[in-house]
Amino acid sequence: MKEKILNIEIRLLIVKYGYKDILEALSKTKGTSIDEIESSIASLQKKSAMRKPTRKKSVMEVAEDVISGAEHYTSLHKLAIKYRNKEFLPQLKDVKRFLERSGIESNKLKSRVDSTKKVFEFLKGLSKHELESLLTEIPENGESAFSALANEIISGQPGK
């Protein structure tokens, strides 16, 4: 906020007095030449232009960072896709339960996306057989646990 106000005030000064007069006043106040001030401004502009806005990585990007080069990449990649689509560990509570059963602390996790790295670091250490059994436990039709339960209640038949 402070920076925004400063930028507005500087722009107003430039509009009111002109860029050259502002530079001259700065050079007198600071006791340096106008060239030094202009080079400082150019340097600051260059640095701010180089800064890239940061964004959070997606689930797939985080998972790929962890599993790239893994021995069982194909199985891990399939799990990553299912994780992204919320077919594998669809809710944060499922992720926490899975990690806790695996002996990994999950108290500080705030979202599924934030937990992706921990989940796939653990999965990377599993055998091909364990990964395949996880994949077979996930319903192929993408049916969530809630919809499966709802279907069982409606149909009156367990496991349908």
C-alpha positions as MATLAB code, in Angstrom:
seq = 'MKEKILNIEIRLLIVKYGYKDILEALSKTKGTSIDEIESSIASLQKKSAMRKPTRKKSVMEVAEDVISGAEHYTSLHKLAIKYRNKEFLPQLKDVKRFLERSGIESNKLKSRVDSTKKVFEFLKGLSKHELESLLTEIPENGESAFSALANEIISGQPGK';
ca = [
       0.000    0.000    0.000;
       2.795    2.378    0.950;
       4.527    1.697   -2.377;
       1.333    2.410   -4.339;
       0.850    5.752   -2.599;
       4.486    6.679   -3.223;
       4.132    5.835   -6.927;
       1.017    8.004   -7.193;
       2.705   10.928   -5.430;
       5.775   10.666   -7.686;
       3.591   10.626  -10.791;
       1.751   13.699   -9.535;
       5.066   15.489   -8.946;
       6.236   14.601  -12.459;
       2.971   15.891  -13.938;
       3.172   19.086  -11.872;
       6.901   19.916  -12.264;
       8.158   17.764  -15.123;
      10.611   14.868  -15.140;
      13.727   17.013  -15.685;
      12.940   19.344  -12.754;
      12.298   16.362  -10.468;
      15.666   14.830  -11.458;
      17.459   18.140  -10.824;
      15.823   18.455   -7.394;
      16.797   14.866   -6.540;
      20.398   15.429   -7.638;
      20.678   18.580   -5.496;
      19.066   16.880   -2.488;
      21.198   13.763   -2.784;
      24.356   15.574   -3.868;
      24.861   13.451   -6.990;
      24.726   14.081  -10.713;
      21.605   13.691  -12.829;
      23.383   10.934  -14.790;
      23.894    8.897  -11.595;
      20.239    9.245  -10.672;
      19.128    8.248  -14.185;
      21.411    5.195  -14.123;
      20.011    4.224  -10.698;
      16.468    4.537  -12.051;
      17.378    2.476  -15.135;
      18.950   -0.189  -12.920;
      15.834   -0.390  -10.734;
      13.570   -0.599  -13.772;
      15.713   -3.398  -15.187;
      15.538   -5.361  -11.918;
      11.766   -4.978  -11.595;
      11.295   -6.048  -15.225;
      13.342   -9.197  -14.558;
      11.118  -10.292  -11.660;
       8.589  -12.804  -12.804;
       5.268  -13.126  -11.070;
       5.159  -16.404   -9.190;
       2.235  -18.760   -9.381;
       1.539  -21.959   -7.563;
       2.352  -25.120   -9.443;
      -0.530  -27.363  -10.400;
      -1.006  -30.825   -8.924;
       0.425  -32.409  -12.079;
       3.478  -30.119  -12.118;
       4.296  -30.919   -8.491;
       3.705  -34.639   -9.011;
       5.857  -34.657  -12.174;
       8.680  -32.880  -10.318;
       8.652  -35.666   -7.729;
       8.126  -38.709   -9.963;
      10.181  -37.793  -13.029;
      12.850  -40.432  -13.460;
      11.173  -42.769  -10.967;
      11.483  -46.509  -11.462;
       7.707  -47.005  -11.730;
       6.923  -43.758  -13.542;
       3.941  -45.086  -15.529;
       2.026  -46.232  -12.448;
       2.902  -43.054  -10.574;
       1.782  -40.930  -13.516;
      -1.566  -42.763  -13.630;
      -1.997  -42.105   -9.912;
      -1.099  -38.441  -10.453;
      -3.830  -38.114  -13.069;
      -6.344  -39.790  -10.772;
      -5.188  -37.547   -7.904;
      -5.627  -34.450  -10.092;
      -9.114  -35.602  -11.112;
      -9.970  -36.343   -7.466;
     -10.477  -40.026   -8.189;
      -7.604  -40.942   -5.832;
      -7.710  -39.385   -2.345;
     -10.503  -36.991   -3.372;
     -10.637  -34.936   -0.176;
      -8.041  -33.480    2.167;
      -9.285  -35.745    4.966;
      -8.575  -38.768    2.724;
      -5.059  -37.477    2.034;
      -4.406  -36.918    5.743;
      -5.709  -40.379    6.647;
      -3.579  -41.990    3.916;
      -0.419  -40.184    5.047;
      -1.043  -40.894    8.741;
      -1.511  -44.617    8.014;
       1.798  -44.448    6.177;
       3.523  -42.874    9.189;
       3.800  -39.377    7.697;
       2.722  -36.294    9.653;
      -0.181  -34.491    8.010;
      -1.387  -32.017   10.645;
      -0.008  -28.941    8.882;
      -1.516  -29.699    5.483;
      -4.074  -27.106    4.418;
      -5.123  -28.388    0.978;
      -4.847  -31.345   -1.380;
      -2.639  -29.293   -3.705;
      -0.228  -28.464   -0.868;
      -0.055  -32.134    0.099;
       0.772  -33.378   -3.418;
       4.526  -33.414   -2.858;
       4.283  -35.459    0.359;
       1.865  -37.933   -1.200;
       3.999  -38.574   -4.272;
       7.280  -38.687   -2.354;
       5.726  -41.508   -0.343;
       4.240  -43.228   -3.401;
       7.597  -43.050   -5.183;
       9.020  -45.381   -2.526;
       6.379  -48.068   -3.055;
       6.900  -51.197   -5.114;
       5.286  -51.694   -8.521;
       2.902  -54.249   -6.965;
       1.792  -51.803   -4.239;
       1.224  -49.044   -6.810;
      -0.780  -51.364   -9.050;
      -2.935  -52.458   -6.115;
      -3.645  -48.796   -5.322;
      -4.646  -48.253   -8.943;
      -6.991  -51.244   -8.918;
      -8.678  -50.023   -5.724;
      -9.739  -46.823   -7.506;
     -13.057  -47.201   -9.342;
     -12.504  -46.997  -13.119;
     -15.719  -45.069  -13.710;
     -14.459  -42.191  -11.569;
     -17.196  -42.804   -9.027;
     -16.465  -41.104   -5.717;
     -16.973  -42.815   -2.374;
     -19.983  -40.588   -1.753;
     -21.679  -41.451   -5.038;
     -20.945  -45.159   -4.506;
     -22.556  -44.978   -1.056;
     -25.534  -43.051   -2.452;
     -26.010  -45.672   -5.180;
     -25.869  -48.477   -2.589;
     -28.511  -46.751   -0.467;
     -30.781  -46.054   -3.433;
     -30.476  -49.517   -4.968;
     -30.520  -51.315   -1.636;
     -27.687  -53.514   -2.870;
     -24.219  -53.229   -1.341;
     -21.261  -52.921   -3.689;
     -23.215  -52.260   -6.861;
];
